[in-house]
Coordinates of C-alpha atoms in Angstrom, one line a residue:
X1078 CA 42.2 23.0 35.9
X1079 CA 44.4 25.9 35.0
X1080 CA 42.8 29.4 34.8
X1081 CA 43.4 31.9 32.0
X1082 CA 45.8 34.4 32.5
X1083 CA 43.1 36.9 31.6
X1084 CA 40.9 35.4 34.3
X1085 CA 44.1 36.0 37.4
X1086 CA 44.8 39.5 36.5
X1087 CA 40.8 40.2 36.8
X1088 CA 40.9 38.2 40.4
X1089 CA 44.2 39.7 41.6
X1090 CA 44.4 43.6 40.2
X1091 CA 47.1 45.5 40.7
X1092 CA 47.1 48.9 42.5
X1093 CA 48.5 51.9 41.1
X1094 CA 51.4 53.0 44.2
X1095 CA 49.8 57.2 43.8
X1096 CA 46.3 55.6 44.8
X1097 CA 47.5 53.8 47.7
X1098 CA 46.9 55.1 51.1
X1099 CA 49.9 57.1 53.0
X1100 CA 51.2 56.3 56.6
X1101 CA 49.6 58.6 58.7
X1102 CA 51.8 60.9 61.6
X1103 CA 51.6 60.2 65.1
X1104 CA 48.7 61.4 66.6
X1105 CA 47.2 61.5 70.0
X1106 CA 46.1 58.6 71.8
X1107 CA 42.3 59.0 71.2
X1108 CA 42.9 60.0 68.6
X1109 CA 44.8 57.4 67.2
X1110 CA 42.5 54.9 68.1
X1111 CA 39.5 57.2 66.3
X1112 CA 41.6 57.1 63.5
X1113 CA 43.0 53.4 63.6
X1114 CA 39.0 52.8 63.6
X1115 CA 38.2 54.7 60.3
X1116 CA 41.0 53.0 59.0
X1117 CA 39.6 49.4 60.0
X1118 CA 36.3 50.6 58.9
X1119 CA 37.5 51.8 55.5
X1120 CA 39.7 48.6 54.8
X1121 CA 36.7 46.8 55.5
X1122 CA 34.8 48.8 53.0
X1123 CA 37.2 48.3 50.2
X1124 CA 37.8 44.3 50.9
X1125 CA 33.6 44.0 50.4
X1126 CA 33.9 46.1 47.3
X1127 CA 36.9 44.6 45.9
X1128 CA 35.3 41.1 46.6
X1129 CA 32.1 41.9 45.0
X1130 CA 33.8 43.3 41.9
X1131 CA 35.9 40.1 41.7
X1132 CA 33.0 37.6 41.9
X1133 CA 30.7 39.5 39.0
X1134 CA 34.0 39.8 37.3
X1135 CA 35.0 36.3 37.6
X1136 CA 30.9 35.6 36.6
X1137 CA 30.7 37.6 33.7
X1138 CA 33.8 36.2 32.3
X1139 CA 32.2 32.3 32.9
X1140 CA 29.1 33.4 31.7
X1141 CA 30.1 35.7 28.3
X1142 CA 33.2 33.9 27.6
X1143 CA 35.3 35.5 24.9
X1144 CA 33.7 35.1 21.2
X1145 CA 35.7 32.3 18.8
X1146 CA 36.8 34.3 15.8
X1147 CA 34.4 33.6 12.7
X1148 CA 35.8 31.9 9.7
X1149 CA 34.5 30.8 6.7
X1150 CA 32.9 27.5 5.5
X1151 CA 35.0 24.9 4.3
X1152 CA 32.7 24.5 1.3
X1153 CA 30.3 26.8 -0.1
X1154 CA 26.8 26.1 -0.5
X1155 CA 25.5 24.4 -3.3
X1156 CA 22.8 26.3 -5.8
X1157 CA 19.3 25.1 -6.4
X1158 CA 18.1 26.2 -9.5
X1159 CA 15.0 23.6 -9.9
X1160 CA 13.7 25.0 -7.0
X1161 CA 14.7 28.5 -7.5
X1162 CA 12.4 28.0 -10.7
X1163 CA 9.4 26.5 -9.0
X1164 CA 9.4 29.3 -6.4
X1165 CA 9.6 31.7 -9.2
X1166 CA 6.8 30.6 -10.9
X1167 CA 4.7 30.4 -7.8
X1168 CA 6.0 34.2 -7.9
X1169 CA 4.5 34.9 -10.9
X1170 CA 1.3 33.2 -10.7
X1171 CA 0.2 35.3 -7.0
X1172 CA 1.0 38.8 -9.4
X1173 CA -1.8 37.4 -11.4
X1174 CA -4.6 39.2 -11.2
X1175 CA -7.7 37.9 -9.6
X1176 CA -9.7 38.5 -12.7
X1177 CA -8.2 36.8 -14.8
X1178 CA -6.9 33.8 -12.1
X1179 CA -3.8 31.7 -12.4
X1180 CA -5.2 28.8 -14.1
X1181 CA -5.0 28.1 -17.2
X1182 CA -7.8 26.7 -19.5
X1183 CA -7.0 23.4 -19.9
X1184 CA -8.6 24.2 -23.6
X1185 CA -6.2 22.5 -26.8
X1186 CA -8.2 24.8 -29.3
X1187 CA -11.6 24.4 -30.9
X1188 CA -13.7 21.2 -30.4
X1189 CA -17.6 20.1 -30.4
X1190 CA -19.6 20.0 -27.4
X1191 CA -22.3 17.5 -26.3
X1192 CA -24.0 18.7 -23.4
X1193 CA -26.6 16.3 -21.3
X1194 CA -28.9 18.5 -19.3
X1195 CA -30.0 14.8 -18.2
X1196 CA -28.9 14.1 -14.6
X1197 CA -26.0 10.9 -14.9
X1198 CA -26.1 8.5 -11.6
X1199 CA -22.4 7.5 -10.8
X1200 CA -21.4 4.0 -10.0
X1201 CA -20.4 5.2 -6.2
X1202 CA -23.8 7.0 -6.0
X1203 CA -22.6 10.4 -6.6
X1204 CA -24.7 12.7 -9.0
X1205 CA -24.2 15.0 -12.1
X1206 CA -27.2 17.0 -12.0
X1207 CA -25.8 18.1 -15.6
X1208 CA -22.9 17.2 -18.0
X1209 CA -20.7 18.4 -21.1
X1210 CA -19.1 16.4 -23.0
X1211 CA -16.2 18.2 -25.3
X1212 CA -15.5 15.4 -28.6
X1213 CA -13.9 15.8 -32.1
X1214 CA -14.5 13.8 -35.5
X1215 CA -13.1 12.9 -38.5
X1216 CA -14.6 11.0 -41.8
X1217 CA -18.2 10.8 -42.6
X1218 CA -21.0 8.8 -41.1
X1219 CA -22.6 6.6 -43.2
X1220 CA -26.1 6.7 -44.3
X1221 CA -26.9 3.5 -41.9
X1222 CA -24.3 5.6 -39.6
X1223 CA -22.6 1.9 -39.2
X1224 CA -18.6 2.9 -39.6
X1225 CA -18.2 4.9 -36.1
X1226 CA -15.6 4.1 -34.3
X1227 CA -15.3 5.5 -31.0
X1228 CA -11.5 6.4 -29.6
X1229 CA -10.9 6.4 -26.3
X1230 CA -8.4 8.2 -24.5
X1231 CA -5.3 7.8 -22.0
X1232 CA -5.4 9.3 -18.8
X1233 CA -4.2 13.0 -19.7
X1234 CA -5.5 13.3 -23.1
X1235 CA -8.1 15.6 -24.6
X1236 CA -10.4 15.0 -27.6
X1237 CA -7.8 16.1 -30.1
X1238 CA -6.5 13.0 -31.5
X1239 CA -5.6 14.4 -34.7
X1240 CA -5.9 18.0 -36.4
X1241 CA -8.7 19.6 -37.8
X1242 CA -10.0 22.3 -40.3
X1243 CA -11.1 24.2 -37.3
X1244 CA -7.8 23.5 -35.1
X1245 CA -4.6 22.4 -37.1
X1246 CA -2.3 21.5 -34.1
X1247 CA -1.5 17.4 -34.5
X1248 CA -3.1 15.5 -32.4
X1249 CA -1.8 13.0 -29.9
X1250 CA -2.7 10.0 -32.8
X1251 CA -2.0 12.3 -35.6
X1252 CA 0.0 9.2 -37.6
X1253 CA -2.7 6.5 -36.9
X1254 CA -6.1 8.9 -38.4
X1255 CA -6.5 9.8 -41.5
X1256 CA -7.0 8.2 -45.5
X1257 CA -5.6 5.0 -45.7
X1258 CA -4.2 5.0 -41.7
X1259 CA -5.1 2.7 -39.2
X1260 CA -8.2 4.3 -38.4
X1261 CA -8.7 5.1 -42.0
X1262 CA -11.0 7.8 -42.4
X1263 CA -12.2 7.0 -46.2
X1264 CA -13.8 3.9 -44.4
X1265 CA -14.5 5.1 -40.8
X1266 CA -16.6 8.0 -39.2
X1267 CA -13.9 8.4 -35.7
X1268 CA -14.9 10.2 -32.7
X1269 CA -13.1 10.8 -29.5
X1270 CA -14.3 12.2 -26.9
X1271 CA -12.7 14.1 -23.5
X1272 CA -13.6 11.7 -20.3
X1273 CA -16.3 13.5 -17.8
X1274 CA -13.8 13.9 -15.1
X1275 CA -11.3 15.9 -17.3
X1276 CA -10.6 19.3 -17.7
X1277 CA -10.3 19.7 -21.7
X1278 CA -13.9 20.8 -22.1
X1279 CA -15.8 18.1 -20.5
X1280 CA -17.3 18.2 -17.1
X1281 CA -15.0 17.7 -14.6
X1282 CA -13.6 19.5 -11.2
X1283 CA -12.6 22.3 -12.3
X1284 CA -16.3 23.1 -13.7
X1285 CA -19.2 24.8 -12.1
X1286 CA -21.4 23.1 -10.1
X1287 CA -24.9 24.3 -11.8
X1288 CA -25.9 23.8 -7.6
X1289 CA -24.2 26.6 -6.2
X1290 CA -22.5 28.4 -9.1
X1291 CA -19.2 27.3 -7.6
X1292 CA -16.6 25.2 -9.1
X1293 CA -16.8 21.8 -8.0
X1294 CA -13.6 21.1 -6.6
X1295 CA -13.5 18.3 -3.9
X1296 CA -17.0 18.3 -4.1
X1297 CA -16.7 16.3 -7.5
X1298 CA -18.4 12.4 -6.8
X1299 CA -15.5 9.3 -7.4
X1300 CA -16.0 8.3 -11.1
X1301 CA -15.2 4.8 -12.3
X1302 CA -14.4 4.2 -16.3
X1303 CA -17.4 2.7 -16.5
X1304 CA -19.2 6.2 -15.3
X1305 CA -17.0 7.5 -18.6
X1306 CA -18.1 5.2 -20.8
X1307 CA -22.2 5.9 -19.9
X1308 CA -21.8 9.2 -20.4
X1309 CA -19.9 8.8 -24.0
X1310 CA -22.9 6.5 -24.8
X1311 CA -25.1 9.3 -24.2
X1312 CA -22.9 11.2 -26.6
X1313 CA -23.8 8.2 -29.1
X1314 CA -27.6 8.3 -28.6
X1315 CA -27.2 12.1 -29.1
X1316 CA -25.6 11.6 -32.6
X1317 CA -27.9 8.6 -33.4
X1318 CA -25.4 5.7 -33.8
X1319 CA -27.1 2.6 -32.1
X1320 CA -23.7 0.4 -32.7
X1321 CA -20.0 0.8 -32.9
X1322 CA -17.9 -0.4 -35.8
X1323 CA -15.5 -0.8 -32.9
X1324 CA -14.4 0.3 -29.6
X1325 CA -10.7 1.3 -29.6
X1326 CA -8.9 2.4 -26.8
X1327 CA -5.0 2.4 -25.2
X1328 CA -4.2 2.7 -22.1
X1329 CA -6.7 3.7 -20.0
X1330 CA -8.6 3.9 -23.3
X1331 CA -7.8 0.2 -23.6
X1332 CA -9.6 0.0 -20.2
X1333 CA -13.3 1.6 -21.7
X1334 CA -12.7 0.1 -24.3
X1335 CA -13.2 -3.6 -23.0
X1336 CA -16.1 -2.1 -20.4
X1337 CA -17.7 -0.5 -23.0
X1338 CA -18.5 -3.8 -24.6
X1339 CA -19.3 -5.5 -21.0
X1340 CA -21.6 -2.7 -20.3
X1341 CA -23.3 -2.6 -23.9
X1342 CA -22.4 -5.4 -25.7
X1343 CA -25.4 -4.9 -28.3
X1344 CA -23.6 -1.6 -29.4
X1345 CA -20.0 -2.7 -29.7
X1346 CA -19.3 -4.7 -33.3
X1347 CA -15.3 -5.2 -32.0
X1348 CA -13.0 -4.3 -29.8
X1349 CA -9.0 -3.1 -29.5
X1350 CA -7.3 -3.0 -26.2
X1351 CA -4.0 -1.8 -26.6
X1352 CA -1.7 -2.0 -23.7
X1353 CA -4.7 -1.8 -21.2
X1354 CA -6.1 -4.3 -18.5
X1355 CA -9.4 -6.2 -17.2
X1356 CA -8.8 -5.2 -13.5
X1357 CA -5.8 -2.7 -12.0
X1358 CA -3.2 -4.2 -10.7
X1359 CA -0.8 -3.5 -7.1
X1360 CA 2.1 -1.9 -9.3
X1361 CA -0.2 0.8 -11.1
X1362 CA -1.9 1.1 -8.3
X1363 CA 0.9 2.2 -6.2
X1364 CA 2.6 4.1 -8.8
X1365 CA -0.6 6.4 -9.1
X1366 CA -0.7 6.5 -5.5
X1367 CA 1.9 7.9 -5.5
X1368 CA 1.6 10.4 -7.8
X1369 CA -1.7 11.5 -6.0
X1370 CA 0.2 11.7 -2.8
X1371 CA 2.8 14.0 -4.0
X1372 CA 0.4 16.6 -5.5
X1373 CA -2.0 16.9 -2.9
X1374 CA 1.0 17.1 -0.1
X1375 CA 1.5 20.5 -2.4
X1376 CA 0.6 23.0 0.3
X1377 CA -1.3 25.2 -2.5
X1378 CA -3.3 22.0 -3.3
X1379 CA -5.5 23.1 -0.4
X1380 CA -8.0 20.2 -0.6
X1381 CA -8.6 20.8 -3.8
X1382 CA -10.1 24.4 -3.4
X1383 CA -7.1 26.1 -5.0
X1384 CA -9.2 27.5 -8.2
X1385 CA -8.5 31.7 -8.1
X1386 CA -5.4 31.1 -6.0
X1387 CA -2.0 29.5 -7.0
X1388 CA -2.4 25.8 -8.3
X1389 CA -0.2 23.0 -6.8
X1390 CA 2.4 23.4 -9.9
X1391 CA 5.1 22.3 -8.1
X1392 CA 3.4 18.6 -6.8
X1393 CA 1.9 18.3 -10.4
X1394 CA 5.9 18.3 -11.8
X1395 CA 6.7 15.7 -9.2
X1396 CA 3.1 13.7 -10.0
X1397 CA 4.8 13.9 -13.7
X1398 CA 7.7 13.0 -13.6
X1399 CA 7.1 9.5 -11.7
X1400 CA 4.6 8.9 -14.3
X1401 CA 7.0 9.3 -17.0
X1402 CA 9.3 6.5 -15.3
X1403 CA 6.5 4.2 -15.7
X1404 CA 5.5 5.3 -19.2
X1405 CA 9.2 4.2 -20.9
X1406 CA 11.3 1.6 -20.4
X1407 CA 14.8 1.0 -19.4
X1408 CA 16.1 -0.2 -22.5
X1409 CA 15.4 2.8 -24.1
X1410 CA 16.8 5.0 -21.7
X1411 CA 19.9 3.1 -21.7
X1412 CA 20.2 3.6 -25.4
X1413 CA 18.8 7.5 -24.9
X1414 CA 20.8 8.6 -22.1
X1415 CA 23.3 6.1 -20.5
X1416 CA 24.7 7.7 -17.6
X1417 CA 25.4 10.6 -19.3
X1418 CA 25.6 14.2 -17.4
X1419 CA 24.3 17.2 -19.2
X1420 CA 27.7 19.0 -18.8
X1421 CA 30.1 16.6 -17.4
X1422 CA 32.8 19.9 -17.2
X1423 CA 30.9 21.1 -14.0
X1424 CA 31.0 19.6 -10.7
X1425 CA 27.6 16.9 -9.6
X1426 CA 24.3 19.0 -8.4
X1427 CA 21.2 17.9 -6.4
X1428 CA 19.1 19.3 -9.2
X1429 CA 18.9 17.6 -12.6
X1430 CA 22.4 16.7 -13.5
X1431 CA 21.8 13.4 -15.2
X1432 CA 20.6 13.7 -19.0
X1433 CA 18.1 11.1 -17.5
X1434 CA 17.5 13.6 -15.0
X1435 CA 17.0 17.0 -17.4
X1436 CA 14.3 14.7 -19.4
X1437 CA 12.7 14.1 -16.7
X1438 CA 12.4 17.7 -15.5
X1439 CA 11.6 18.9 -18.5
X1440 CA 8.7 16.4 -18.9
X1441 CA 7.3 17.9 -14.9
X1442 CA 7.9 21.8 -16.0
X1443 CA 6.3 21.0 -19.8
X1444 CA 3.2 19.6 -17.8
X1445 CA 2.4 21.2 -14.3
X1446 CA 0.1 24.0 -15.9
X1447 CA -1.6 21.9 -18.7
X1448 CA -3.8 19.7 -17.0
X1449 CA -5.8 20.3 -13.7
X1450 CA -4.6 18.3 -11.0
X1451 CA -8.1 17.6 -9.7
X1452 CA -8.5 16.1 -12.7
X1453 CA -5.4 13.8 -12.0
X1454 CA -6.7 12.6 -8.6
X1455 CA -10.5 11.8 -9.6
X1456 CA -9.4 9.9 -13.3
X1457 CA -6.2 8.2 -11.9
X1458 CA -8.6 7.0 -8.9
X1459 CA -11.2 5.5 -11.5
X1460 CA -7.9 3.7 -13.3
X1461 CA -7.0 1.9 -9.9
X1462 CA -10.9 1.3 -9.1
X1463 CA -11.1 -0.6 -12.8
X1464 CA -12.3 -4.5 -12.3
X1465 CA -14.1 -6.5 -14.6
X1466 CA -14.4 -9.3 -12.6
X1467 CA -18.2 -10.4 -11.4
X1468 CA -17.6 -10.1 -8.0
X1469 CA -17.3 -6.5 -8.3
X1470 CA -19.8 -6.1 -11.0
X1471 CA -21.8 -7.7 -8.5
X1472 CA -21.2 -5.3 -5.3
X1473 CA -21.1 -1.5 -7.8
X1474 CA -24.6 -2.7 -9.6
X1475 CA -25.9 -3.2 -5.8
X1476 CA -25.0 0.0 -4.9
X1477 CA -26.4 1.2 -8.1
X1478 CA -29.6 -0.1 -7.5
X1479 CA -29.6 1.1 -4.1
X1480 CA -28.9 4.7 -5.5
X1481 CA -31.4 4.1 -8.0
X1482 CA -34.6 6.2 -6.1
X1483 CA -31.9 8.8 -5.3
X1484 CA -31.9 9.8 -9.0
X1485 CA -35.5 9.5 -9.5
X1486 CA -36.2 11.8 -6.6
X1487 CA -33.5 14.4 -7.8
X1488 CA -34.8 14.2 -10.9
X1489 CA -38.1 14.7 -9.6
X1490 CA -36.5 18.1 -7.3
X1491 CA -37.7 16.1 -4.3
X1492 CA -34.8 15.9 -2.4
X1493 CA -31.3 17.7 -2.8
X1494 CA -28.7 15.8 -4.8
X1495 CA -26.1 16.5 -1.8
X1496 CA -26.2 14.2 1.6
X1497 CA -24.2 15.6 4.2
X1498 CA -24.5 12.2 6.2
X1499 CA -24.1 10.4 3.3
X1500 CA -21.1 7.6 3.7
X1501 CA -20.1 7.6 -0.3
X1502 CA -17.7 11.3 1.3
X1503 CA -16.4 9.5 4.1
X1504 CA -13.4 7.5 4.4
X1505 CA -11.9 6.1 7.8
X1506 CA -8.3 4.9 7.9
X1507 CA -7.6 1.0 9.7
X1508 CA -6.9 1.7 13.6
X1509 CA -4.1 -0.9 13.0
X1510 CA -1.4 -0.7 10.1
X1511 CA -0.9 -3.6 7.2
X1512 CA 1.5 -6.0 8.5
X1513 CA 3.5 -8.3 6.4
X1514 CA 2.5 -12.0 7.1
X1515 CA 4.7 -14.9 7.0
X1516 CA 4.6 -17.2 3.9
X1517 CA 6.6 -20.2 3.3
X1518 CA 8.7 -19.9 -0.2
X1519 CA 6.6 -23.1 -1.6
X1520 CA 3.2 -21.2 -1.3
X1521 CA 5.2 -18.1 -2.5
X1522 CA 6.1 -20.2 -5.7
X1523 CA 3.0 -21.7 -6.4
X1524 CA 0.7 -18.7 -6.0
X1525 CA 3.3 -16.5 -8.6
X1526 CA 2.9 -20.2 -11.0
X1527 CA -1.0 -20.0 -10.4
X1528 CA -1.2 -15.9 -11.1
X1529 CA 1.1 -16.6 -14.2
X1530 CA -1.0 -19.4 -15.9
X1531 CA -4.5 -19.5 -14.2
X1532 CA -7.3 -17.4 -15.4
X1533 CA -9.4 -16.0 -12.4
X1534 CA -13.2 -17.4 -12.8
X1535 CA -14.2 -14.3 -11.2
X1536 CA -12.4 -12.6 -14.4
X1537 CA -14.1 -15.3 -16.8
X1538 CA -17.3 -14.7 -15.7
X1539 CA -17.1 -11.1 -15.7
X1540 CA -16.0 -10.7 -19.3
X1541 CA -18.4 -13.4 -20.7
X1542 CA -20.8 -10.8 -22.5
X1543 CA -17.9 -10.1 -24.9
X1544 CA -18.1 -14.0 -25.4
X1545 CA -19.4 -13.2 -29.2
X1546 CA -17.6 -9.9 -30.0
X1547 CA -14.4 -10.3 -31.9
X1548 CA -11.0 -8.5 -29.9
X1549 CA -7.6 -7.0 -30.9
X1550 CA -5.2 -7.5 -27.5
X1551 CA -1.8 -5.7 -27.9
X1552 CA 1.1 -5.8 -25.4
X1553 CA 4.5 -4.7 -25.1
X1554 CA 7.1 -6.9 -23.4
X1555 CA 9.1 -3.4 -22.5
X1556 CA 5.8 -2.1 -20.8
X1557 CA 5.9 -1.5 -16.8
X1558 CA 2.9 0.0 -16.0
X1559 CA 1.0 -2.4 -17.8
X1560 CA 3.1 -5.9 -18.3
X1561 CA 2.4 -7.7 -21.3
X1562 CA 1.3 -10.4 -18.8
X1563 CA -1.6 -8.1 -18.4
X1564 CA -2.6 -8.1 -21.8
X1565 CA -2.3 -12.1 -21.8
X1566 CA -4.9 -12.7 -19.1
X1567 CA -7.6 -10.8 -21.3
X1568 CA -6.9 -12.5 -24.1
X1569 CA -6.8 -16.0 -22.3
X1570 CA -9.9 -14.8 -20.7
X1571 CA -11.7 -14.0 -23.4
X1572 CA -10.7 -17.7 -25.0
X1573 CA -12.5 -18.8 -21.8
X1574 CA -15.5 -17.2 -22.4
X1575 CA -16.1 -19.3 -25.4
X1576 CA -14.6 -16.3 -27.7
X1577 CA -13.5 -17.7 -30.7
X1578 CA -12.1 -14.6 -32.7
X1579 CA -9.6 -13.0 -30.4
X1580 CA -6.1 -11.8 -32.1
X1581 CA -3.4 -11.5 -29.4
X1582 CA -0.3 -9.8 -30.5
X1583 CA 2.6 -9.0 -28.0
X1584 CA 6.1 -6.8 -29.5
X1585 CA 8.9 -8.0 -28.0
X1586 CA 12.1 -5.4 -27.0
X1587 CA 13.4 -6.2 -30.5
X1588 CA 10.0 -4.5 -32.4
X1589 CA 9.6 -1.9 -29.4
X1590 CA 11.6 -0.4 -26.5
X1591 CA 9.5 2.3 -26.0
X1592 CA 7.5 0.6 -23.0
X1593 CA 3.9 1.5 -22.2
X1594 CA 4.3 5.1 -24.9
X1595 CA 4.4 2.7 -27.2
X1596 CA 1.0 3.1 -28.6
X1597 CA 1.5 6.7 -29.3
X1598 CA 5.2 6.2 -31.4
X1599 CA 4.6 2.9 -32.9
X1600 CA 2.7 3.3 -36.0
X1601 CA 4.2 0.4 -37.7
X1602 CA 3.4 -1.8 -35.4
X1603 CA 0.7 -0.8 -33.4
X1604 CA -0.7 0.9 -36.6
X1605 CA 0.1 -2.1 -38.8
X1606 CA -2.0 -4.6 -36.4
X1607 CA -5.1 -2.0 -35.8
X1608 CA -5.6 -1.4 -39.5
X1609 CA -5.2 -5.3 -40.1
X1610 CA -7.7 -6.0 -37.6
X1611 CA -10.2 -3.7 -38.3
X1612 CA -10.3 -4.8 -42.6

């Protein structure tokens, strides 16, 4: 290996000629050998210097080798402006003050209040010592107070379906309510009501726990739609209606609406279930899974005890915008956006460059501080939990019933309503993963044959007190979250049950490619067939 010129003059200096040493004169014998002795002594001296100078020379130059001149990137870095905004706005919300708090509300103006100082008993044996229930009307009940219809919600929705005296802002079914609408309010007396579990004025996470004076938080039981629909029942006893004109729901609303009538089928005349489901299925399941995972990986979701400190905005944008994939259809954006870049005269960005891309954003920033994102987790979790079939009937009025005394005795103020060794707070994960198992492409085939045309007896049985009540079924061929096939097995399940009045409509892409929103756009449609159905 050759060796740096640098690195040979260090090893081999050169000495100036005025500091070398001069020939000395002759001297006397002992002298001279006194003298040749300094001398030897002296060279010696200097060759152990010299040597040591040379090795931590030669070390400091392997060990600090001369710097690399410093150049600049060959690209420069790119800009992130979607993240530059979530970081601002977590800016903004820790300079809030801690009197006033960075959430919001959650409020869409004023509404009526119903409020049960009657403990509820959940399905999963959790208890609400005390509830409110935040609901809206419009029309008049009838002296019999037989024309109520009771609207149930989506997932995100408050009790403001359409405006009123006392708050003007439309609704979210502002075109289906009203004279001569689909819910037709010369006829109808229609009330919708915010889901316990929400946060628009009902009772929900983000309301105090009457236990402790503390917000509830994580400490909030599991709800099922079914606990949602007992409680809006209460609501009915409340306002003295003993039976529905009809139960209409979409969505998750199309959900309560169909366990509303299994629960109580005495109090249900008919039902509408408009893009909904008898039992969740994988694909929802996953996709709100998914959205759950995303907002409580937020680091300011902090278990759920982020109430006074900065709320998980940024995971409730993400939780957002993968619902809003599911909630339209491809079609539509193919029409809406194509592949279309918001300003095709600047270069490609990993923030929102697509037009595809900029809706979507816009739908996550619009969003993150609107709804409480507790109230995502606990109402998504009773969508996935959703099953009408008798089997699980069966196993929730079991655990009822075992809960049953529980009530009684809280009721009573004999025991607290809290368990710390209670298992219903508990969950332990499998020691050993899922693993895919092998299946032959013939049993593949003829199970995806027998889901497609089969209706479950477990689903038949479970839906057999709606045997007499007559049933509106809507799909929406361009739906993804919930197929039109969905829609299909309640209707054929209902036929099963010996229902002979069941109207099944489905809109294929050519009426509607507005996939699962279509029930909030479609009031041709949707409208035309709820009006139709309901005379």
């Amino acid at each position: 290996m050759s060796v740096p010129r640098r690195l040979l003059a260090v090893a081999r200096p050169s000495i100036p000629r005025a500091l070398s040493t001069p020939r000395p004169a002759a001297r006397a014998p002992q002298a001279s050998l006194l003298f040749a002795r300094h001398q030897s002594n002296q060279a010696a001296t200097r060759k152990l210097h010299h040597s040591a100078q040379r090795r931590a020379q030669v070390a400091a130059a392997a060990v600090e080798p001369e710097p690399e001149p410093v150049y600049d990137s060959t690209n420069p870095a790119l800009s992130f402006p979607c993240l530059d905004k979530v970081e601002s706005r977590s800016a903004s919300l820790s300079r809030r003050t801690a009197a006033s708090g960075p959430e919001p509300s959650y409020t869409t103006g004023r509404h009526l209040n119903f409020y049960s100082r009657k403990p509820i008993l959940l399905d999963w044996g959790g208890i609400l010592p005390e509830f409110n229930i935040a609901y809206e009307t419009w029309g008049h009940l009838d002296a019999n107070k037989s024309n109520a219809i009771l609207l149930h919600t989506g997932l995100s929705a408050s009790s403001h379906a359409h405006s009123t005296e006392t708050n003007p802002k439309p609704g979210w079914w502002e075109k289906f309510i009203g004279p001569g609408k689909p819910l037709d309010t010369d006829k109808y007396f229609v009330i919708c009501t915010n889901v316990i579990g929400g946060c628009y004025g009902s009772t929900g996470p983000s309301s105090v726990d009457p236990a402790n004076g503390e917000q509830y938080a994580t400490r909030f039981p599991i709800l099922t739609m079914e606990d949602m629909v007992r409680a809006q029942l209460r609501l009915l006893d409340h306002l003295g209606i003993a039976k529905l004109y009809a139960s209409v729901g979409s969505s998750m609303g199309g959900m309560q609406s169909l366990a509303a009538g299994v629960l109580s089928p005495e109090r249900i005349g008919r039902i509408v279930s408009i893009s909904g489901c008898a039992r969740s299925h994988p694909y929802s399941i996953a996709m709100r899974h998914t959205q759950r995972q995303v907002l409580m990986m937020d680091p300011n979701w902090n278990r759920g005890f982020y109430y006074g400190g900065i709320p998980p905005h940024g995971g409730m944008k993400l939780a957002r915008e993968i619902a809003t994939v599911t909630y339209r259809s491809g079609p539509e954006w193919e029409q809406r956006f194509g592949r279309r870049r918001a300003d095709p005269s600047r270069p490609p960005a990993l923030c929102p460059d697509f037009l595809i891309e900029t809706y979507l954003d816009h739908a996550g920033e619009k969003w993150c501080l609107e709804y409480d994102p507790n109230s995502l987790l606990y109402v998504s979790k009773a969508m996935d939990l959703f099953d009408l079939g008798q089997e699980h009937r069966n196993r929730i009025n079991k655990v009822r019933q075992e809960n049953s005394g529980k009530l009684q005795a809280y009721w009573e103020g004999r025991v607290p309503a809290y368990d710390a060794n209670s298992d219903i707070c508990s969950l332990t994960l499998p020691d050993k993963p899922y693993e895919e198992k092998e299946q032959s492409a013939d049993e593949d085939t003829v199970g995806v044959e027998a889901a497609s045309h089969e209706v479950p007896a477990d689903l038949v049985a479970g839906l057999k007190p709606l045997a007499n009540t007559p049933a509106l079924v809507l799909g929406v061929a361009s739906d993804i979250l919930f197929p039109a096939w969905q829609q299909r097995e309640i209707a054929n399940t209902l036929k099963r049950t010996g229902n002979k009045n069941v109207t099944h409509i489905e809109l294929g892409e050519e009426k509607s490619l507005f996939g699962h929103d279509t029930f909030l756009l479609d009031l041709e449609h949707v409208g035309g067939s709820v009006k139709s159905f309901l005379g």
